[in-house]
Amino acid sequence: MKHKFTKIILLAAVVAGFFTASCTPATENTPTGKRYEFNNILDIAYTPDTLTRCRGWFTDAGSWMGFTLPQKDQWVNGFCGPFSLDMNRRQWMAQSAVTVSFSDSNNTVFTPDSTCYFPGELYLSANSAEGQIIQRLNFLDASTALLRIHTEAGKDLSFTASEWGKDISVQTDQNTVIARHPSGEIVALTFTPDVTVKSIPGNYTAKTNSSEHDTYVAISFYTGEKELSAGLQKTQLALSHPHEGLQANKERWEGYLTKILRKDMKPEYDRIAVKAVVTLISNWRTRRGGLLHEGIVPSHAAYYFVGFWAWDSWRFSAALAKFAPELAKDNIRAMFDYQQPDGMIIDCIYTDPAENNARDSKPPLVSWAVDEIFTHTGDTAFISEMYPQLMAYYKWWYQKRDHNKNGMCEYGSTDGTLEAAAWESGMDNAIRFDNTKMLKNEGADDAWSMDQESVDLNAYLALECKLLKKFAGILGVTFDGPDNGAQVADYFFDKEKGFFFDRRLKDGSFIQEPGCEAYTPMWTEVATADQVKAMMPLLTDTAKFSTYIPFPTVAADNPKYNPRGYWRGPIWLDQTYFAIRGLRNYGYNKMADEYTMQVFDRLQGLKEGAPIHENYGTHTGELLKAPHFSWSSSHLLMLYDDYGK
């Protein structure tokens, strides 16, 4: 058997041959719901082969499998996949595990009518000389997606897979097809009892009698035999009542969209908000291996981002709080599953714990995320559950990251490397760290600090302190942590330059490289009104921060500015959000709205089918690093929610 697509390289390539024809489903077969107002929300058309590569999938409900729509010029009459989304096992299990035809016709040629990616649903329709076939795909849960096939041709339907992946063995068991990969991953195709399933060498065929009713096929994905055994029974039950699962899917997505959409926004801005929700949900992963709770990965399309990161998780949870609060809670719990005995939250975790990074932490925004969950749910039980762990993490900063014990902390690492310390800041290669050195802290072998105190870190800690005091009041306990928030603004504000900067430990001098870390005191509201007023000349200077896309990571006229330099120039939407929300915090509402519109109107492809990216070109809005990026999506939702308020 040939395997034309098994040598696919998945890194950093542009998808070729996208087919994004408008969706024109038959009226009588079109379900109702808000999701259908947002057709082709993302462009993920891709037919696996040896030449092109995919950078985005349809996935939902925490699943570790994804699908794509077939390309018009490389048509297969079925959804492409599934694809295994785990970092260590990324592979196409099939070009298309279920393709559909009419069983009384040999070599039927189907011509595509339309394909579409709706929020939470894939759709395709195609015509042949024998008639039209319409297919829809929805996830019932993390293991199973339900394929619906509709035709009015009055003919029998036949099914088979288009090219299983390399080394996959296929067998049938009554009305189920089981495809196993040596990694242990399994794809199971379960047909309804009226379908006859047969084995053929390396594949299967299935046939159903013509019916006035739709035909359903469950496509399931398991990590091993134990999951398979338990899952097959559940799948049979779901197939006996398919409308119940589809109704639950509809209600879940209606809930997401109803909770986030406003009634006073432009339709194109609504589309941005919906795309952000779709991105977050497509990056949702259920428990697997070392990931002990559900959570959100930064990007399912970039293999190196298929894990959970600390400050990423705090941002995701803050955004999810409004429309998926239980997932938001679990995303926080997932990181605290690996809290160290001294209180540290490690940088990132994976399905394989051997891949975890405990060399550094990440900026502390977790109490903000917990507070957002509380704001939207009123769940004091979650506050009670998290408070001791939050306090341990908060105190850790002052125990392990305050070199001179003056109440102002530094980024650092457990192994003494500047690399890990820069990672701890989250701004890996920021210009402000160009001349930084590492210092060993007293009292512990695993405590090293940069030789500079960072304004953003201490502004975050000031907000954490404020919120932990709030939680202590709710719980009726005494807050017993450091309280240095009142000193942060004056300590880090350079009156001569009218801006916030990091300070050197050696002599207290300012590191005068104006950058995005200065937005944080505005967002956390530790800055004074006079300080923000003094910052305005730099913030509104079109050569520095008021650029085509506003608020880059470093002043755009810095000689070291690099338009593609990761944290040395490009736009990161979390920082842009901190600046815009910071302006709003101090009464500059009109300006904040104008900057928000620049973001919404100028980022390339944001209102069309392009995925939301990790970062963007400051002067162009061009798409830069990883697509389908969760934290950009999180902050776009926040900008959408704040606009006009």
XYZ file of C-alpha atoms in Angstrom:
645
model
C 0.000 0.000 0.000
C 1.317 3.470 -0.887
C 1.625 6.193 1.739
C 1.922 9.397 -0.224
C 1.764 11.744 2.728
C 3.653 9.985 5.498
C 6.872 11.993 5.159
C 5.207 15.342 5.826
C 7.389 17.933 7.513
C 5.190 20.091 9.692
C 7.344 23.094 10.524
C 6.998 26.699 9.394
C 5.411 26.477 5.976
C 2.548 28.130 4.156
C -0.464 26.074 3.265
C -0.931 25.927 -0.487
C -4.148 25.657 -2.446
C -6.645 26.737 0.184
C -10.268 26.383 -0.899
C -12.535 28.860 0.825
C -15.672 28.930 -1.278
C -18.647 30.395 0.512
C -20.801 27.953 2.418
C -24.062 27.225 0.647
C -25.701 24.317 2.478
C -29.174 23.191 1.504
C -31.681 25.283 3.426
C -33.708 22.357 4.662
C -30.590 20.679 6.043
C -29.101 23.724 7.745
C -29.288 23.638 11.544
C -30.006 26.877 13.324
C -27.694 28.651 15.705
C -25.399 31.615 16.163
C -22.379 29.661 14.885
C -23.769 29.779 11.322
C -23.419 33.560 11.272
C -19.637 33.064 11.163
C -18.793 30.994 8.112
C -15.188 30.207 7.184
C -14.024 31.555 10.531
C -10.569 30.112 9.826
C -8.948 28.855 6.644
C -7.738 25.299 7.347
C -8.195 23.676 3.927
C -5.444 21.129 3.399
C -5.240 17.688 1.802
C -2.235 15.766 3.173
C 0.412 14.782 0.616
C 4.199 14.761 0.303
C 4.651 18.330 -0.851
C 2.594 20.667 1.297
C 2.342 21.046 5.031
C -0.462 21.907 7.396
C -0.500 24.648 10.006
C -3.912 24.331 11.630
C -6.634 21.824 12.363
C -10.260 21.642 13.415
C -10.357 20.226 16.910
C -12.649 20.740 19.887
C -13.690 19.557 23.363
C -10.103 18.968 24.505
C -9.356 16.366 21.853
C -5.842 15.311 20.863
C -6.935 14.721 17.242
C -7.577 17.238 14.492
C -9.086 17.402 11.008
C -8.856 19.651 7.971
C -11.091 20.410 5.028
C -9.928 18.953 1.692
C -8.483 21.329 -0.865
C -10.491 21.964 -4.020
C -7.591 21.019 -6.280
C -6.759 17.874 -4.262
C -10.269 16.768 -3.404
C -11.113 13.748 -1.323
C -14.761 13.329 -0.476
C -14.299 13.362 3.270
C -12.693 15.342 6.044
C -8.915 14.930 6.178
C -7.434 13.177 9.176
C -7.428 12.498 11.977
C -4.067 13.959 12.876
C -2.362 13.241 16.216
C -1.669 16.535 17.969
C 0.710 15.443 20.736
C 4.178 17.004 20.559
C 5.936 13.647 20.549
C 3.620 11.783 18.154
C 2.476 14.255 15.519
C 1.321 12.268 12.524
C -1.511 11.883 10.058
C -3.350 8.707 11.003
C -5.028 8.819 7.590
C -5.382 11.135 4.671
C -9.105 10.716 5.265
C -10.343 7.955 7.553
C -13.884 8.124 6.118
C -14.566 9.015 2.496
C -18.102 8.724 1.148
C -19.484 7.687 -2.224
C -22.526 6.042 -3.774
C -22.141 2.290 -3.570
C -23.711 1.443 -6.949
C -21.201 3.534 -8.922
C -17.562 2.758 -9.601
C -14.978 5.544 -9.743
C -17.515 8.236 -8.971
C -16.067 11.716 -9.445
C -17.219 14.312 -6.925
C -16.996 18.020 -7.595
C -16.935 20.208 -4.472
C -19.775 22.668 -4.006
C -18.575 24.331 -0.828
C -16.583 23.790 2.335
C -16.747 25.705 5.581
C -15.315 25.989 9.061
C -18.044 27.179 11.401
C -17.303 27.585 15.121
C -17.320 24.005 16.387
C -18.285 22.420 13.051
C -16.811 21.454 9.685
C -19.059 21.297 6.613
C -18.577 20.120 3.063
C -20.824 19.321 0.147
C -19.989 17.769 -3.211
C -21.876 16.684 -6.329
C -21.508 13.761 -8.698
C -23.550 12.440 -11.624
C -25.448 10.315 -9.076
C -26.291 13.181 -6.720
C -25.097 15.397 -3.885
C -23.589 14.356 -0.554
C -23.360 16.734 2.413
C -21.101 16.004 5.388
C -20.759 17.665 8.791
C -18.334 16.976 11.606
C -18.809 17.872 15.284
C -16.974 16.751 18.414
C -19.054 14.953 21.022
C -16.220 14.896 23.557
C -12.435 14.750 23.741
C -12.325 11.236 22.263
C -15.009 11.226 19.578
C -16.168 13.324 16.647
C -19.488 12.551 14.978
C -19.692 12.536 11.186
C -23.147 13.205 9.700
C -23.814 12.306 6.062
C -26.888 13.551 4.227
C -28.058 12.801 0.710
C -31.378 13.017 -1.072
C -30.273 10.839 -3.983
C -32.048 7.774 -2.599
C -28.987 5.584 -3.148
C -26.869 3.319 -1.001
C -23.732 4.894 0.448
C -20.292 3.323 0.654
C -17.348 4.238 2.851
C -13.616 3.589 2.903
C -10.441 5.294 4.076
C -8.204 7.247 1.764
C -4.672 6.109 2.601
C -3.879 5.117 6.142
C -0.612 6.398 7.537
C 2.625 4.463 7.542
C 2.829 1.403 9.827
C -0.870 1.524 10.694
C -2.637 -1.837 10.840
C -6.367 -2.026 10.158
C -8.891 -4.611 11.278
C -12.683 -4.782 11.595
C -14.838 -6.041 14.432
C -18.545 -6.209 13.560
C -19.474 -2.599 12.753
C -16.212 -1.055 13.997
C -12.946 -0.386 12.178
C -9.862 -0.266 14.395
C -6.632 1.291 13.086
C -3.580 0.908 15.330
C -0.261 2.742 15.207
C 2.911 1.335 16.846
C 2.970 4.376 19.159
C -0.130 2.954 20.841
C -2.516 5.510 19.391
C -5.707 4.075 17.935
C -8.391 5.374 15.578
C -11.761 3.632 15.834
C -14.542 4.139 13.281
C -17.903 3.009 14.603
C -20.827 2.628 12.203
C -24.484 2.176 13.057
C -25.898 -1.403 13.071
C -27.497 -1.005 9.624
C -24.053 -0.606 8.018
C -22.162 -3.641 6.746
C -18.420 -3.399 7.401
C -15.817 -5.603 5.684
C -12.040 -5.904 5.818
C -9.948 -5.603 2.690
C -6.127 -5.722 2.587
C -4.858 -2.731 4.560
C -8.252 -1.043 4.664
C -12.011 -1.485 5.045
C -15.210 -0.960 3.103
C -18.662 -0.247 4.495
C -22.065 -0.002 2.922
C -25.462 1.213 4.087
C -28.924 0.894 2.606
C -30.579 4.027 1.282
C -32.596 5.828 3.899
C -34.519 9.007 4.459
C -32.456 9.518 7.599
C -28.925 10.862 7.901
C -26.086 8.385 8.335
C -23.758 8.733 11.335
C -20.186 7.548 11.859
C -18.236 8.025 15.095
C -14.530 8.791 14.641
C -12.711 8.120 17.904
C -9.107 8.569 18.990
C -7.515 6.684 21.886
C -4.067 6.515 23.465
C -4.156 2.773 24.133
C -6.125 -0.445 24.444
C -7.583 0.407 27.844
C -9.107 3.619 26.521
C -10.351 1.766 23.435
C -12.172 -0.866 25.481
C -13.956 1.722 27.613
C -14.579 4.097 24.730
C -16.280 1.678 22.333
C -19.206 1.100 24.663
C -19.636 4.827 25.150
C -19.493 5.401 21.403
C -22.167 2.801 20.669
C -24.444 4.553 23.136
C -23.749 7.930 21.533
C -24.583 6.532 18.088
C -27.911 5.202 19.357
C -28.890 8.768 20.323
C -26.835 11.035 18.019
C -29.128 14.020 18.359
C -28.437 14.228 22.074
C -24.712 14.620 21.519
C -25.218 17.121 18.713
C -27.627 19.114 20.856
C -25.060 19.236 23.659
C -22.442 20.445 21.168
C -24.814 23.121 19.905
C -25.667 24.312 23.404
C -21.999 24.473 24.391
C -21.077 26.604 21.386
C -24.188 28.753 21.676
C -23.155 29.355 25.272
C -19.638 30.380 24.301
C -20.784 32.822 21.634
C -23.700 34.252 23.594
C -21.469 35.005 26.564
C -18.760 36.808 24.620
C -20.642 38.639 21.854
C -21.864 42.194 22.375
C -24.894 43.777 20.706
C -23.204 47.122 20.021
C -20.174 46.068 17.967
C -19.434 46.032 14.262
C -19.973 42.622 12.639
C -16.301 42.466 11.646
C -15.294 43.014 15.282
C -17.712 40.291 16.360
C -15.915 38.025 13.920
C -12.583 38.785 15.616
C -14.035 37.861 19.000
C -15.478 34.609 17.642
C -12.176 33.730 15.970
C -10.452 34.287 19.307
C -12.870 31.889 21.038
C -12.431 29.297 18.281
C -8.654 29.566 18.664
C -8.756 29.069 22.421
C -11.104 26.096 22.172
C -9.064 24.524 19.369
C -6.063 24.689 21.719
C -7.927 22.984 24.573
C -6.428 19.619 25.567
C -7.845 17.112 27.999
C -5.778 15.258 30.614
C -3.083 13.065 29.115
C 0.097 11.598 30.571
C 1.806 14.195 32.730
C -0.928 16.775 32.151
C -3.133 15.951 35.123
C -5.836 18.546 34.433
C -7.305 19.994 31.262
C -5.845 23.164 29.868
C -4.953 25.292 26.874
C -1.778 24.945 24.809
C -0.295 28.111 23.263
C -0.706 26.791 19.699
C -1.756 23.376 18.422
C -0.184 24.242 15.069
C 3.375 24.581 16.421
C 4.608 21.275 17.817
C 6.931 22.988 20.306
C 3.939 24.715 21.935
C 1.958 21.563 22.755
C 2.264 21.838 26.538
C 1.101 24.189 29.280
C 3.099 27.310 30.237
C 2.593 29.263 33.449
C 1.946 32.864 32.457
C 0.276 31.705 29.253
C -2.136 29.689 31.395
C -2.914 32.683 33.594
C -3.844 34.723 30.515
C -5.924 31.941 29.011
C -7.806 31.420 32.256
C -8.532 35.135 32.569
C -10.072 35.107 29.076
C -11.900 31.782 29.543
C -13.436 32.958 32.819
C -16.261 34.677 30.973
C -17.373 31.783 28.760
C -15.694 28.550 29.979
C -14.914 29.023 33.695
C -14.533 25.333 34.564
C -11.857 24.965 31.898
C -10.248 28.147 33.247
C -10.066 26.593 36.721
C -8.538 23.367 35.452
C -5.945 25.262 33.437
C -4.747 26.865 36.677
C -4.862 23.574 38.582
C -2.746 21.923 35.873
C 0.181 24.239 36.597
C -0.221 23.933 40.386
C -0.085 20.147 40.055
C 3.660 20.721 39.714
C 4.094 23.377 42.406
C 7.471 22.830 44.077
C 7.893 22.354 47.849
C 9.218 25.926 48.150
C 6.140 27.335 46.367
C 7.636 27.822 42.910
C 5.442 27.317 39.830
C 7.613 25.912 37.066
C 7.816 27.313 33.561
C 6.086 24.621 31.501
C 4.741 21.066 31.621
C 4.092 18.386 28.996
C 2.436 15.025 28.535
C 5.906 13.576 29.123
C 7.098 15.040 32.457
C 10.699 14.452 31.381
C 10.194 17.413 29.035
C 9.062 19.785 31.831
C 11.142 22.905 32.457
C 11.766 23.692 36.140
C 14.787 25.958 35.550
C 12.620 29.053 35.913
C 9.135 30.278 36.671
C 7.102 32.853 34.743
C 5.695 36.315 35.631
C 3.080 36.111 38.416
C -0.380 36.930 37.062
C -2.227 33.960 38.534
C -4.210 35.810 41.218
C -5.500 38.059 38.428
C -6.759 34.970 36.601
C -8.336 33.581 39.783
C -10.009 36.930 40.398
C -11.429 36.989 36.871
C -12.922 33.548 37.503
C -14.385 34.769 40.792
C -15.787 37.875 39.086
C -17.703 35.763 36.566
C -18.725 32.879 38.834
C -18.739 34.110 42.449
C -17.077 30.786 43.293
C -15.610 31.256 46.769
C -14.845 27.509 46.954
C -12.270 27.942 44.188
C -10.722 30.876 46.057
C -10.526 28.711 49.176
C -8.954 25.862 47.220
C -6.299 28.038 45.597
C -5.457 30.558 48.331
C -2.776 28.552 50.213
C -1.052 27.651 46.951
C -1.259 31.234 45.672
C 0.271 32.516 48.886
C 3.100 29.985 48.717
C 3.895 31.085 45.167
C 3.690 34.778 46.055
C 6.057 34.377 49.008
C 8.459 32.326 46.875
C 9.320 35.406 44.830
C 10.520 37.273 47.885
C 12.327 34.242 49.305
C 14.157 33.246 46.108
C 14.167 36.327 43.868
C 15.022 39.330 46.089
C 18.809 39.422 46.071
C 19.355 42.362 48.418
C 16.176 41.839 50.474
C 14.885 45.341 49.791
C 11.361 44.165 48.860
C 11.919 44.561 45.101
C 12.330 41.309 43.163
C 14.372 40.221 40.170
C 13.833 37.607 37.491
C 16.150 34.652 37.922
C 16.651 30.928 37.565
C 17.295 27.791 39.565
C 20.449 26.876 37.635
C 22.178 30.253 37.492
C 21.865 30.677 33.729
C 20.862 33.960 32.152
C 18.988 32.010 29.475
C 16.554 30.571 32.005
C 16.282 33.905 33.833
C 15.306 35.625 30.587
C 12.725 32.902 30.032
C 11.384 33.617 33.510
C 10.640 37.178 32.421
C 8.666 35.791 29.475
C 10.530 38.286 27.249
C 13.321 35.944 26.238
C 15.622 38.261 24.271
C 14.462 41.699 25.434
C 16.895 44.559 24.859
C 16.811 45.491 28.556
C 18.651 42.232 29.329
C 21.552 42.767 26.900
C 24.087 43.582 29.632
C 22.566 41.553 32.453
C 24.592 39.263 34.688
C 23.530 36.617 37.198
C 23.979 36.740 40.978
C 23.677 33.848 43.424
C 21.245 34.502 46.240
C 22.051 33.606 49.818
C 20.547 30.633 51.574
C 19.763 28.293 48.669
C 21.663 26.574 45.887
C 18.715 26.913 43.501
C 18.198 30.676 43.825
C 19.829 33.041 41.333
C 18.763 36.543 40.333
C 19.506 38.901 37.505
C 21.545 41.903 38.608
C 18.585 44.164 37.866
C 15.177 44.673 39.427
C 12.365 44.600 36.859
C 9.481 47.044 36.900
C 6.983 44.673 35.301
C 7.694 41.888 37.802
C 7.179 44.143 40.791
C 4.063 45.708 39.287
C 2.641 42.213 38.797
C 3.515 41.352 42.406
C 1.795 44.529 43.596
C -1.396 43.421 41.848
C -1.030 39.900 43.230
C -0.698 41.371 46.722
C -3.816 43.476 46.294
C -5.849 40.492 45.093
C -4.509 38.116 47.736
C -5.620 40.612 50.373
C -9.050 40.597 48.724
C -9.159 36.786 48.815
C -8.060 36.778 52.458
C -10.950 39.096 53.268
C -13.421 36.852 51.443
C -12.136 33.811 53.346
C -11.852 35.581 56.693
C -8.132 34.847 57.091
C -5.128 37.073 57.742
C -2.895 38.043 54.840
C 0.684 37.458 56.017
C 2.772 38.116 52.916
C 5.105 40.957 51.895
C 3.324 44.180 51.002
C 5.539 46.485 48.941
C 3.107 47.617 46.253
C 2.985 51.225 47.418
C 6.703 51.655 46.735
C 6.781 50.259 43.194
C 5.694 53.332 41.229
C 8.188 55.815 42.660
C 10.984 53.258 42.800
C 10.912 52.453 39.081
C 9.855 55.828 37.631
C 12.593 57.909 36.048
C 11.435 61.519 36.451
C 14.062 62.777 34.021
C 12.847 60.542 31.178
C 9.208 60.417 32.249
C 9.063 56.649 31.935
C 9.325 53.401 33.899
C 12.549 51.377 33.690
C 14.307 48.455 35.326
C 17.024 49.353 37.828
C 20.550 47.980 38.312
C 21.279 46.388 41.659
C 24.857 47.668 41.715
C 24.134 51.385 41.799
C 20.358 51.788 41.430
C 20.696 53.417 38.017
C 17.914 53.084 35.459
C 18.302 50.853 32.385
C 17.064 53.480 29.968
C 15.823 51.305 27.115
C 12.153 52.326 26.788
C 10.103 49.170 26.344
C 6.815 47.420 26.943
C 7.610 46.636 30.593
C 6.586 50.237 31.275
C 2.981 49.448 30.321
C 2.577 47.117 33.294
C 2.382 49.792 36.046
C -0.462 51.370 34.059
C -2.319 48.073 33.663
C -1.878 47.104 37.321
C -2.786 50.686 38.348
C 0.254 51.160 40.550
C 1.341 54.209 38.526
C 0.123 57.617 39.644
C -1.980 59.788 37.363
C 0.882 62.302 37.152
C 3.310 59.577 36.116
C 1.007 58.396 33.324
C 0.603 62.001 32.179
C 4.374 62.336 32.091
C 4.600 59.162 29.970
C 2.255 60.458 27.275
C 4.886 62.177 25.076
C 6.677 58.839 24.602
C 3.512 56.728 24.420
C 1.938 58.937 21.724
C 5.113 59.486 19.699
C 4.591 57.797 16.307
C 8.327 57.138 16.041
C 8.354 55.270 19.363
C 5.185 53.607 20.674
C 2.231 55.048 18.731
C 3.138 53.005 15.668
C 0.981 51.586 12.850
C 0.083 48.755 15.208
C 0.415 50.475 18.581
C 2.674 49.659 21.505
C 5.528 47.472 20.334
C 7.862 45.626 22.692
C 10.527 48.332 22.430
C 10.508 51.923 21.193
C 10.548 51.693 17.410
C 13.354 54.249 17.078
C 15.726 52.267 19.284
C 18.865 51.478 17.246
C 18.521 47.858 18.368
C 14.903 47.631 17.172
C 14.387 44.586 14.948
C 11.033 44.242 13.130
C 11.322 40.443 13.327
C 13.259 40.299 16.573
C 10.782 38.421 18.776
C 10.843 40.619 21.930
C 13.077 43.264 20.308
C 10.476 45.076 18.226
C 7.386 43.174 17.074
C 3.878 43.576 18.438
C 2.835 41.169 21.174
C -0.870 41.640 21.797
C -0.651 41.047 25.535
C 1.626 44.076 25.847
C -0.510 46.128 23.487
C -3.506 45.201 25.638
C -1.695 46.227 28.840
C -0.965 49.639 27.308
C -4.468 50.216 25.959
C -6.187 49.013 29.128
C -3.670 51.070 31.092
C -4.714 54.196 29.224
C -8.335 53.354 29.906
C -7.567 52.910 33.605
C -6.437 56.549 33.763
C -9.326 58.062 31.810
C -7.850 58.123 28.291
C -10.863 56.256 26.939
C -11.133 57.862 23.501
C -7.454 57.243 22.866
C -7.818 53.637 24.058
C -10.681 53.077 21.611
C -8.724 54.574 18.731
C -5.766 52.319 19.444
C -8.088 49.300 19.726
C -9.501 50.043 16.269
C -5.969 50.241 14.880
C -5.354 46.727 16.188
C -8.636 45.330 14.871
C -8.468 47.054 11.488
C -4.773 46.705 10.661
C -3.602 43.232 11.719
C -3.314 41.244 8.500
C -6.088 38.720 7.957
C -7.638 39.280 11.390
C -11.096 40.044 9.984
C -10.694 37.420 7.255
C -9.619 33.765 7.363
C -6.041 34.076 8.624
C -5.245 32.538 12.007
C -4.402 34.721 14.997
C -0.608 34.787 15.371
C 1.908 34.892 18.192
C 3.167 38.334 17.171
C 2.860 40.862 14.367
C 4.854 43.429 12.417
C 4.848 46.802 14.173
C 4.864 48.886 10.981
C 2.949 46.491 8.737
C 0.648 44.286 10.806
C 2.225 41.297 9.036
C 1.877 37.792 10.451
C 5.044 36.674 12.223
C 5.522 33.693 14.559
C 3.246 30.753 15.481
C -0.349 30.728 14.126
C -3.483 29.823 16.080
C -2.008 31.495 19.153
C -3.937 31.433 22.413
C -2.569 34.395 24.287
C -3.041 36.774 21.362
C -6.607 35.457 21.203
C -7.088 35.984 24.928
C -6.075 39.624 24.744
C -8.083 40.297 21.591
C -11.120 39.153 23.569
C -10.185 41.545 26.355
C -9.762 44.427 23.904
C -13.143 43.561 22.360
C -14.794 43.479 25.776
C -13.254 46.797 26.876
C -13.924 48.737 23.668
C -16.186 51.737 24.183
C -16.333 51.326 27.946
